[in-house]
XYZ file of C-alpha atoms in Angstrom:
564
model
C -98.399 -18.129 19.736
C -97.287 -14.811 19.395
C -97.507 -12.457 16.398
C -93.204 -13.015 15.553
C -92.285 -16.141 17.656
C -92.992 -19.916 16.276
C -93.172 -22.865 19.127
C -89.813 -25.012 19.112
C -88.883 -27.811 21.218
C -91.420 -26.990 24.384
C -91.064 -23.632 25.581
C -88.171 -22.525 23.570
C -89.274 -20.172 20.996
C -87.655 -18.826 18.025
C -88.198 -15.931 15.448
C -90.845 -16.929 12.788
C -88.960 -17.829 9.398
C -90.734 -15.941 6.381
C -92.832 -18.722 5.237
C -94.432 -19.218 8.833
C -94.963 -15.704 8.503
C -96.768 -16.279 5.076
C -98.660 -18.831 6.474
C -100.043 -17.108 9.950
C -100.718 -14.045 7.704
C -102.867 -16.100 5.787
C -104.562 -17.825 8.458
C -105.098 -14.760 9.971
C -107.156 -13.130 7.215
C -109.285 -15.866 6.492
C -107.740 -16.562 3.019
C -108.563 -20.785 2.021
C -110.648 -20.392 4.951
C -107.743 -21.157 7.481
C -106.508 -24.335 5.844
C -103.178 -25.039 4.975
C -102.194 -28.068 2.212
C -99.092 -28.060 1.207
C -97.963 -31.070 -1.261
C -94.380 -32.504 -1.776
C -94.022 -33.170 -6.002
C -91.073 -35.712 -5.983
C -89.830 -36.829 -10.203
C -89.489 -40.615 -10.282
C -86.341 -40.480 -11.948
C -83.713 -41.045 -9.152
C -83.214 -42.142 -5.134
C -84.135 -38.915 -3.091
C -80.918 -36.824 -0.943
C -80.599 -34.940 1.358
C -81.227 -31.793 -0.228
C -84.943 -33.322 -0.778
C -84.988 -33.948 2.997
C -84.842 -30.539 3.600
C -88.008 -30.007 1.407
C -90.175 -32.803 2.681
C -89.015 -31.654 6.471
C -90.201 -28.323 5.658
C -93.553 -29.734 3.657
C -94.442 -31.819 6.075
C -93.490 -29.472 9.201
C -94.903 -26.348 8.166
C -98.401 -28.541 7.602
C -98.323 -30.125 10.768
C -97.580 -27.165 12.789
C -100.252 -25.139 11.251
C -103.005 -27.977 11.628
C -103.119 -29.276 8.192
C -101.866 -31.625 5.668
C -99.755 -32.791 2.943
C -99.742 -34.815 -0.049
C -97.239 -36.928 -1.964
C -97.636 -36.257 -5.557
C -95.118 -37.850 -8.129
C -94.358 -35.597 -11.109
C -94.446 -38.653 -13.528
C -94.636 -36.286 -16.508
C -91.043 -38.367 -18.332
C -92.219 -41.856 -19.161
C -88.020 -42.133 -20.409
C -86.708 -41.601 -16.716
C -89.037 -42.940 -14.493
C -89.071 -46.117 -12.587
C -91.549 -48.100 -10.047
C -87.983 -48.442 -8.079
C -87.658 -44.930 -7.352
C -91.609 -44.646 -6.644
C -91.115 -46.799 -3.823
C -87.810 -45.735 -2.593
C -89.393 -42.410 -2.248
C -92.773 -43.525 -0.027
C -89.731 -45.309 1.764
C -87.537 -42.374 2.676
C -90.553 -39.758 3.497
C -91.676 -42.705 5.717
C -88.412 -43.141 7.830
C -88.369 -39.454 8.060
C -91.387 -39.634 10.218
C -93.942 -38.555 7.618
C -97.351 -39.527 6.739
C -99.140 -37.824 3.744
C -102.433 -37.253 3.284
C -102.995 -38.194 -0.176
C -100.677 -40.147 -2.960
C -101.288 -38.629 -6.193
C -99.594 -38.688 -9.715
C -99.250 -36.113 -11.990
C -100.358 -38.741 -14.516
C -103.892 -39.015 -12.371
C -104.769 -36.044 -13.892
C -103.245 -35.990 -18.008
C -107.084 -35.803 -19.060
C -107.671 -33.024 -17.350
C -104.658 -31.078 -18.027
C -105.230 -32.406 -21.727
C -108.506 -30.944 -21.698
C -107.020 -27.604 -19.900
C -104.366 -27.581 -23.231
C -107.316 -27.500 -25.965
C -109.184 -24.787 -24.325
C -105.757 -22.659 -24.164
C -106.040 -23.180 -27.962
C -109.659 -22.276 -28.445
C -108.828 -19.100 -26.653
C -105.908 -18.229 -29.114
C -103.526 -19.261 -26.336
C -101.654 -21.935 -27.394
C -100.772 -23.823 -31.245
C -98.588 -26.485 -32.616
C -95.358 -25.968 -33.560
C -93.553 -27.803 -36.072
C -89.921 -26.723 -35.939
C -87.166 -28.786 -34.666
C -85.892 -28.469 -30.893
C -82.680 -26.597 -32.327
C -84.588 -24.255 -34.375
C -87.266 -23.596 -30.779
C -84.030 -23.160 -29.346
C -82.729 -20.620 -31.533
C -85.895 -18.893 -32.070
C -86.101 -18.038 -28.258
C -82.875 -15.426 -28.183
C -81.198 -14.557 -25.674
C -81.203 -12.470 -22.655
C -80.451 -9.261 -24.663
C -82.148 -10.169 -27.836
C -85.824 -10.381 -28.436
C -87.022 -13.902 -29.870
C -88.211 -14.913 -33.241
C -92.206 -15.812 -33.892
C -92.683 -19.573 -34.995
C -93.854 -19.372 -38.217
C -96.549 -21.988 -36.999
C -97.581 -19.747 -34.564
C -101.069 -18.117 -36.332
C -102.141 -21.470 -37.280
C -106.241 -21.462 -36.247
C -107.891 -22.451 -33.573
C -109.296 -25.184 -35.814
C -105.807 -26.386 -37.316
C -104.684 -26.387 -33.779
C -107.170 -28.646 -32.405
C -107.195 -31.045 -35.224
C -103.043 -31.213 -34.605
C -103.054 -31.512 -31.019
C -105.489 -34.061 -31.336
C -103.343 -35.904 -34.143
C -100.033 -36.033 -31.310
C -102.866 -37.224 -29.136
C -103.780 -40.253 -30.945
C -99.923 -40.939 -32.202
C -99.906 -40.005 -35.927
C -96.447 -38.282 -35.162
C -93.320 -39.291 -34.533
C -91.014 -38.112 -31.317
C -89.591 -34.836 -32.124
C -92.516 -33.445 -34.586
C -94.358 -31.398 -32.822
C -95.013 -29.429 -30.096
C -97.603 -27.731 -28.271
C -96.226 -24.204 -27.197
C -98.102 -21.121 -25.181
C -98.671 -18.152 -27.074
C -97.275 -15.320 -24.703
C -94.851 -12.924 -25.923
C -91.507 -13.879 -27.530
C -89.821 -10.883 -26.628
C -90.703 -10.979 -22.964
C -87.627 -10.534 -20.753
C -88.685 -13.404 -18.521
C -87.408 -16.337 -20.890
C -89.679 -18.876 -19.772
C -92.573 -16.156 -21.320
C -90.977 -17.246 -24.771
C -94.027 -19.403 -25.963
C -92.675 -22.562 -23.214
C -93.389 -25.707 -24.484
C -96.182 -27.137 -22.833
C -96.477 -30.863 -24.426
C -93.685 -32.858 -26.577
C -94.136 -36.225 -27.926
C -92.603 -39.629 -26.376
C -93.775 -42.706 -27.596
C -92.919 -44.734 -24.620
C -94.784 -46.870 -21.872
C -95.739 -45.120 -19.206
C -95.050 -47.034 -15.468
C -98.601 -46.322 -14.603
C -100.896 -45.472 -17.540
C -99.530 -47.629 -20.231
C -99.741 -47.288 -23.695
C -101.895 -44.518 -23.007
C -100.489 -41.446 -24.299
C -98.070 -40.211 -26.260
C -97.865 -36.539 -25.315
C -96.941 -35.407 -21.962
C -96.887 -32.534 -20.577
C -93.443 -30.312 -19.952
C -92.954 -29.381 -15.431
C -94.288 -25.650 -16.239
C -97.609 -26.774 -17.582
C -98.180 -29.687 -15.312
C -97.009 -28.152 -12.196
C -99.536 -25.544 -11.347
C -102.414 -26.992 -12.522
C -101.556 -30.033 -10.316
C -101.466 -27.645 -7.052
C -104.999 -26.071 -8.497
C -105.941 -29.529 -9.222
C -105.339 -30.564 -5.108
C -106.281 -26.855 -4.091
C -102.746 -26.787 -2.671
C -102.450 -23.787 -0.355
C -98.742 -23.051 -0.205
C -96.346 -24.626 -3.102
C -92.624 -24.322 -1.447
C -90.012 -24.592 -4.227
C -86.666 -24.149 -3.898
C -85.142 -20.938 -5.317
C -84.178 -21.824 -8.960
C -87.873 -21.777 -9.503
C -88.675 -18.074 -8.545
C -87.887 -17.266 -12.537
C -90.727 -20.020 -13.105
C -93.359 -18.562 -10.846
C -94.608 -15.518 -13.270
C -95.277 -18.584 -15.533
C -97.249 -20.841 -13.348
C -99.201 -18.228 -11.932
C -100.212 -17.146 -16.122
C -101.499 -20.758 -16.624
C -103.614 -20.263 -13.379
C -105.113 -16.858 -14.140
C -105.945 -17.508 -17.813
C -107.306 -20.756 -17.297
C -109.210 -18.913 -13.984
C -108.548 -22.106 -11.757
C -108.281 -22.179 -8.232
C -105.530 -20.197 -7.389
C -102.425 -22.022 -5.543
C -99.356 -19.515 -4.650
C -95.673 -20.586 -5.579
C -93.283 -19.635 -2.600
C -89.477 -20.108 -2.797
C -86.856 -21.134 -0.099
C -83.190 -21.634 -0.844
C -82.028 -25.536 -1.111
C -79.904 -27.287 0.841
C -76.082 -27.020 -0.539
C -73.615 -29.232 1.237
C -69.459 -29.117 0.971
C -67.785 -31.848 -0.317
C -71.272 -32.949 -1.892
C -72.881 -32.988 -5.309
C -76.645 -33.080 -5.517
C -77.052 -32.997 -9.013
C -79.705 -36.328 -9.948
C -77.284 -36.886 -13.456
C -73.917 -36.888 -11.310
C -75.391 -39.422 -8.836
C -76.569 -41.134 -11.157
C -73.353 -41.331 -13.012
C -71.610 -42.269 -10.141
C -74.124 -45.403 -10.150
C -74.147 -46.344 -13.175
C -70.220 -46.149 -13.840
C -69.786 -47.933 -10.198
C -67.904 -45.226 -8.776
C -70.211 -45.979 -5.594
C -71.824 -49.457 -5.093
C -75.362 -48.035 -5.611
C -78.213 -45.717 -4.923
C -77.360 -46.720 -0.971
C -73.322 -46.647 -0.906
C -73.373 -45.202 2.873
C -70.878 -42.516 1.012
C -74.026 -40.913 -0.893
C -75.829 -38.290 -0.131
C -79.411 -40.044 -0.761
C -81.700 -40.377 1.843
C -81.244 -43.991 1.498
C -77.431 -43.663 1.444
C -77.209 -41.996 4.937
C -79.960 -44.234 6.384
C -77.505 -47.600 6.031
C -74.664 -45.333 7.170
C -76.219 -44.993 10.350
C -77.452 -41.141 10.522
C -81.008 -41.284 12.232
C -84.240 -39.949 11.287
C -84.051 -37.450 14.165
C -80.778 -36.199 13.169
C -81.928 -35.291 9.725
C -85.045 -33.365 11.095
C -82.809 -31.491 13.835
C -80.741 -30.559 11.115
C -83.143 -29.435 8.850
C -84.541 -27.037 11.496
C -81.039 -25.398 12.697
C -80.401 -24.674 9.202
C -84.013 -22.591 8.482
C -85.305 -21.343 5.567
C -83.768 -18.659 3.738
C -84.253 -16.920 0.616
C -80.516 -16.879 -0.546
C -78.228 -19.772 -1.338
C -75.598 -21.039 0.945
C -73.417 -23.742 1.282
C -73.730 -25.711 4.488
C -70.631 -27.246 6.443
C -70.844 -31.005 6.460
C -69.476 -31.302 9.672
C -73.159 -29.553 11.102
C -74.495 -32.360 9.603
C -72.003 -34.957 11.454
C -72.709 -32.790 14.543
C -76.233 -33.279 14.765
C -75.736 -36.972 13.886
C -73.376 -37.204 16.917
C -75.458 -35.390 19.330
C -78.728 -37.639 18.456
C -76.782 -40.847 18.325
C -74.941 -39.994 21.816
C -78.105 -40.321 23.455
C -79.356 -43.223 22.004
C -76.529 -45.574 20.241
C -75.292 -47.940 23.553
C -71.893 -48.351 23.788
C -69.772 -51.517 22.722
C -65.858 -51.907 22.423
C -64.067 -53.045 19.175
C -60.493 -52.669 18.537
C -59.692 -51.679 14.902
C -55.507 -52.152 15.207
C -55.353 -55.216 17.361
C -52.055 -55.453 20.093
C -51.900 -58.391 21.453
C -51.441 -57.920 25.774
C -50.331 -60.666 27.682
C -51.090 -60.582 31.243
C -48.659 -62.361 32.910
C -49.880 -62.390 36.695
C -53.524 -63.341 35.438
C -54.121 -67.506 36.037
C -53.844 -69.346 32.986
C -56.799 -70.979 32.048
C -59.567 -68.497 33.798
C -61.581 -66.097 32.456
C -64.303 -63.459 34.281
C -67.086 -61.833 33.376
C -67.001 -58.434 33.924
C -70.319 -55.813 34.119
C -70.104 -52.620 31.649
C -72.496 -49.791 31.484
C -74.504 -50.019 27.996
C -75.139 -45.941 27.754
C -73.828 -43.431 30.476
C -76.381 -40.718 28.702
C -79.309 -43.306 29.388
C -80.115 -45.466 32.547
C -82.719 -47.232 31.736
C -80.348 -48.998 28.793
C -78.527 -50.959 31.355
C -75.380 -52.676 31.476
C -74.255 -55.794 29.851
C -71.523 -58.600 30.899
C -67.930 -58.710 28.896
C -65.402 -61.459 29.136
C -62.361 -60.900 30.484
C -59.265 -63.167 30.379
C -54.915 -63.136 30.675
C -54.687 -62.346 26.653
C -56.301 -59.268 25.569
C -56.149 -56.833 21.935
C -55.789 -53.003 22.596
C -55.460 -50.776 19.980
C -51.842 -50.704 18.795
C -52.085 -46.492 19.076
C -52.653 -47.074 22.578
C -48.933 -48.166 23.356
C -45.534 -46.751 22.996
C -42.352 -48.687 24.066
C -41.151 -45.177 25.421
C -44.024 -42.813 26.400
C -42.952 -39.014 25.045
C -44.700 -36.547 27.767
C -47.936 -36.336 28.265
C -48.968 -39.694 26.946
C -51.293 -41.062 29.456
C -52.188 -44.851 28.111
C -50.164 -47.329 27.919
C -46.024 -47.677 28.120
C -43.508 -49.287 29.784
C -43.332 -48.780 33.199
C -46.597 -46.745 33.077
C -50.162 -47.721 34.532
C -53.356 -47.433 32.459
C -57.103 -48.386 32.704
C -59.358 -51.035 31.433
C -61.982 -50.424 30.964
C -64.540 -51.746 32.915
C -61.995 -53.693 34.325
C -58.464 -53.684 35.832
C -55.342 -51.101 36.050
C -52.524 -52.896 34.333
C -48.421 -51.968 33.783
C -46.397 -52.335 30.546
C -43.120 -54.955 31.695
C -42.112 -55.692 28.224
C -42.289 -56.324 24.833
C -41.738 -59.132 21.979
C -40.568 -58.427 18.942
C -40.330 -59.948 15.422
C -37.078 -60.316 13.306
C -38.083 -56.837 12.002
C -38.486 -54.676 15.501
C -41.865 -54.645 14.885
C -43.603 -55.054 18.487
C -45.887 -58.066 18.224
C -46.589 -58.277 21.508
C -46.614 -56.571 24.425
C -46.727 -58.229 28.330
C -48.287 -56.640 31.452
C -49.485 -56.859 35.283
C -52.809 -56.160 36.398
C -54.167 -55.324 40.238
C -56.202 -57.853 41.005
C -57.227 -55.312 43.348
C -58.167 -52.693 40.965
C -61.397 -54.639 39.237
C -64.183 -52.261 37.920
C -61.415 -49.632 37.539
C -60.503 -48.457 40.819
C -58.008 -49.161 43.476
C -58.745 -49.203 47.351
C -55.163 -47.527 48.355
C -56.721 -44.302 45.872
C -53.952 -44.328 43.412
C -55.168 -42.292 39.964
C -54.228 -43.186 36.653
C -54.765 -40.826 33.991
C -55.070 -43.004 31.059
C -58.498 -44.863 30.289
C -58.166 -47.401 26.792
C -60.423 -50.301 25.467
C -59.891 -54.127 24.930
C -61.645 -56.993 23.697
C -60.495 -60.326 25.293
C -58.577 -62.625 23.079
C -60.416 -65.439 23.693
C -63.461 -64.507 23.312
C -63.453 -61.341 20.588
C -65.224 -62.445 17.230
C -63.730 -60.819 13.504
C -65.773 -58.163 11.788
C -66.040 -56.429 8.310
C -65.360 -52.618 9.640
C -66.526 -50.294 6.463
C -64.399 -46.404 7.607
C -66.066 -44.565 5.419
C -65.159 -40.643 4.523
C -66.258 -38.056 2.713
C -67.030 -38.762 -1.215
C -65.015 -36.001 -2.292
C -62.085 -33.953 -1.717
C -63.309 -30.666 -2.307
C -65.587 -28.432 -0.294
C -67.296 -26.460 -3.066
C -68.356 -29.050 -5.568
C -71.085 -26.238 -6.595
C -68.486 -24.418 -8.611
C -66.072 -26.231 -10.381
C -65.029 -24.405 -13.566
C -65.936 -25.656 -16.995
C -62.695 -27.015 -17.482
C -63.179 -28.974 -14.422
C -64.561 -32.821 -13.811
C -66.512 -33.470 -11.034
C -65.102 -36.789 -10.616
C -61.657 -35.787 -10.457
C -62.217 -34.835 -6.916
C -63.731 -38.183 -6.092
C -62.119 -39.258 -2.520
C -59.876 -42.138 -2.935
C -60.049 -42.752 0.539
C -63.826 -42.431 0.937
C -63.710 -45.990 2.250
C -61.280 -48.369 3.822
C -62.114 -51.977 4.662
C -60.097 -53.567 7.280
C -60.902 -56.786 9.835
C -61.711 -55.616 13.267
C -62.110 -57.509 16.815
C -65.060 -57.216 18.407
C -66.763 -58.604 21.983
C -68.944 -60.818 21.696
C -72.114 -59.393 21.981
C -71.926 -57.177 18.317
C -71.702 -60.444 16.709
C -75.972 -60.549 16.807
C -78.120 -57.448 16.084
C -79.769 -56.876 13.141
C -78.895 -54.572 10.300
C -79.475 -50.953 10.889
C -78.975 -51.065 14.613
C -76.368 -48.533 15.605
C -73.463 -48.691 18.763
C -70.948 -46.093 19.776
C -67.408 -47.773 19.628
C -65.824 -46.572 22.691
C -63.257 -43.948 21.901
C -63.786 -44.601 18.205
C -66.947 -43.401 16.934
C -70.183 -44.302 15.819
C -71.104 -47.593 13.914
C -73.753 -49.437 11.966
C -74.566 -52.666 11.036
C -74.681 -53.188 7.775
C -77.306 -55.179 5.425
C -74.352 -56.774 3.798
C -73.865 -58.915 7.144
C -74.696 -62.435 7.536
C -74.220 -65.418 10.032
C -70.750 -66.126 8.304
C -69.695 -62.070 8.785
C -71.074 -59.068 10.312
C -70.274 -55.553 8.460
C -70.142 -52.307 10.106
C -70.075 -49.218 8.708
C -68.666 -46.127 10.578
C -71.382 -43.652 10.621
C -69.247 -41.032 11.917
C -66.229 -40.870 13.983
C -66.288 -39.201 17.676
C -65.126 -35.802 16.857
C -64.623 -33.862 13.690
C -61.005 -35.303 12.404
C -61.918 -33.639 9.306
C -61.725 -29.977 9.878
C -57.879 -30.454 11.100
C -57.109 -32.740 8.147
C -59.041 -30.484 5.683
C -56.854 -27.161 7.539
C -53.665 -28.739 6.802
């Protein structure tokens, strides 16, 4: 590897992003004697997005490609938020990522320590009890501009400390009492040098250690000392925690631990998205989405039922890189990379979402064929399947016009067209109900034309899909959109509600035809509709019904409605 290029896809190289350069740098002098351990600190409190992708992609990928490792440590420092439900989900998504971690850890593995770590900040003058209310902490900090106020707890002793600390400890106090603060410098311009709050009181059960403790200890404190803890090499944040790293690398120096480095990247910011964790889970709670996994979510779990693949999300993750400054990425990259992964890999099936009905009036009553259809043009070795054929067949009603305008290639009376995979047929007529609507429309075929082509060489220009009437089966077809109407959900005014610019066409439910063969594959399982877009079956579906949910259509219909 050279000194500025980083290995990418085989012999395609790229320019080194900064943290790569960090890293070779590093490896280079010797520093943690070559190894690299980076960790990926996840909060228990909520499903993971995509956002979090990003991070665990770039965790997980910077170890790997630098020989080392990575562990998966929860941050189960908030008893009140956290749930076994989201530890799991969270192993889960890292895992269909393509993932392995080194080492699980908890935050909560190491509360004696970081207890322990807390009193000898005291005995060194570092640290005391405060007794004032959150509001009055929160006043006493200032502002920006203004330099803050001195507890008036804050030259209690050492010994008065201890004893107090000690007191929270073994639950003498209720929530809200007390608090054990740093002792830094309260007119610091670096707010979070304000005497931070290092432990508050919650007298809740803890998912993992129980009745245990009733203190626990605030991100800031526990965050550092859990990378010293794990002798993390490189701890990648996103950017809103730059303003925190003066503060975690205080805690290291005065408590002279091993000394982990904080290093920031921009997160990942998505139009017509919201990543907050309290919005999504808002839009849970108050059933604005069906759950954690409503396909129309940006979780990890969300956009796995939906149908985008593991390999999409990683691709994605690398054309994006790692910058230093926030952006807002175009969802449609996203959809592109989920198009060009699934291209190779979905096979291809036919479903018709607006049924026609097409009589075939030369075809013999009574017979049917089977007729052979390739299962992915982009892969050989994925074969070809056999499709039913027979006189009554469903197009898609937006593949006929009575009267075809200029340039309309399928089908219309008086005007050849493709099947495909099967014969060239002609419009003759129509039938209509008592309203003009066309109910019906009747055809010829060329019996000479079957597998699509013609032996006097005649061209047609029009190809369209069909599913034979006899033999289609219904399905649950889930067109799902994007979850909101407005590209920059990241700055909506105060005035503003993020949920007024909830989609209300996000998803449409309709009954579908489909040939036989979609009727049995198992949820998760993924097939290009031909001329449609991609589709996946859902975990709703059952012998009774099978659900489909579009993962994404063909091309990006969005960018021309969005332009309009």
């Amino acid at each position: 590897m050279s000194d500025n290029k980083a290995e990418v896809s085989g012999a395609e190289e790229r320019t080194l992003n900064f943290l790569e350069e960090i890293i070779e740098e590093d490896i280079k002098s010797g520093k943690h004697d070559g190894r690299v351990l980076t960790r990926f600190p996840p909060e228990p409190n909520g499903y993971l997005h995509i956002g979090h992708a990003k991070s665990i992609c770039l965790n997980f990928g910077l170890a790997k490609r630098y020989g080392g490792a990575t562990n998966l440590r929860f941050d189960d420092t908030n008893p009140v938020k956290e749930d076994v439900e989201y530890v799991d989900s969270i192993k889960d998504d890292v895992k269909w990522l393509g993932f392995e971690w080194a080492n699980e850890f908890y935050a909560s593995d190491y509360f004696d320590q970081l207890y322990e770590w807390a009193c000898e900040l005291i005995r060194r003058g570092k640290a005391y009890v405060d007794d004032q209310t959150q509001e009055e902490i929160r006043k006493g900090r200032g502002t920006v501009t203004v330099p803050g106020t001195e507890s008036p707890f804050r030259n209690r002793s050492v010994e008065e400390n201890l004893d107090l600390f000690q007191r929270m400890k073994n639950g003498e106090f209720e929530n809200g009492a007390r608090v054990l603060r740093a002792k830094i410098d309260m007119a610091h311009p670096n707010m979070f040098f304000r005497d931070p709050l290092l432990y508050r009181i919650i007298h809740t059960h803890h998912h993992r250690t129980g009745d245990k403790w009733c203190i626990y200890p605030m991100y800031d404190w526990a965050h550092g000392q859990c990378d010293s803890i794990e002798k993390i090499t490189h701890s990648i944040c996103t950017l809103e925690f730059d303003v925190h790293r003066p503060l975690y690398d205080w805690f290291i120096d005065n408590l002279e631990i091993f000394p982990s480095k904080q290093y920031e990247f921009a997160r990942l910011n998505l139009t017509y998205t919201v990543m907050s964790k309290r919005k999504l889970l808002e839009l849970v709670k108050n059933s604005y989405v069906t759950g954690w996994d409503d396909p129309r979510m940006p979780t990890i779990s969300g956009i796995r039922r939906r149908g985008y693949t593991a390999e999409a999300i990683r691709n994605f993750a690398e054309r994006i890189g790692v910058a230093k400054r926030d952006n807002v990425i175009d969802f449609s990259l996203l959809e592109f990379f989920v198009r060009e992964d699934l291209n190779k890999r979905a096979e291809r099936r036919m479903a018709v979402l607006n049924p026609l009905k097409v009589v075939i009036t030369n075809y013999p009553e009574n017979q049917s064929e089977e007729l052979e259809a390739v299962n992915n043009p982009e892969d050989a070795a994925a074969g070809s399947r056999m499709v039913p054929f027979g006189r009554e067949i469903f197009i898609e009603r937006d593949d006929f016009m009575e009267v075809a305008p200029k340039k309309y290639f399928r089908l219309a009376i008086g005007q050849e067209v493709r099947l495909r995979y099967a014969y060239f047929i002609k419009a003759t007529d129509v039938v209509k109900d008592a309203d003009g609507n066309i109910i019906e429309v009747h055809a010829t075929y060329d019996p000479a034309s079957r597998g699509g082509n013609s032996p006097d060489g005649r061209k047609v220009q029009g190809t369209i899909h069909w599913v034979s009437a006899q033999h289609a089966k219904k399905a649950q077809v889930r067109l799902y959109d994007r979850l909101f109407t407005r590209s920059d959900m990241d700055n909506l005014t105060e005035e503003e509600d993020y949920k007024d610019f909830l989609n209300p066409d996000s998803l449409k439910v309709i009954e579908a035809l489909i040939e036989p063969d979609l009727a049995n594959h198992a949820a998760g399982k993924t097939f290009q509709f031909e001329r449609i877009g991609y589709f996946c079956v859902d975990s709703d579906s059952s012998e009774q019904q099978v659900v489909f949910n579009r993962t994404v259509t063909l091309k990006d219909s969005w960018a021309k409605i969005a332009a309009k």
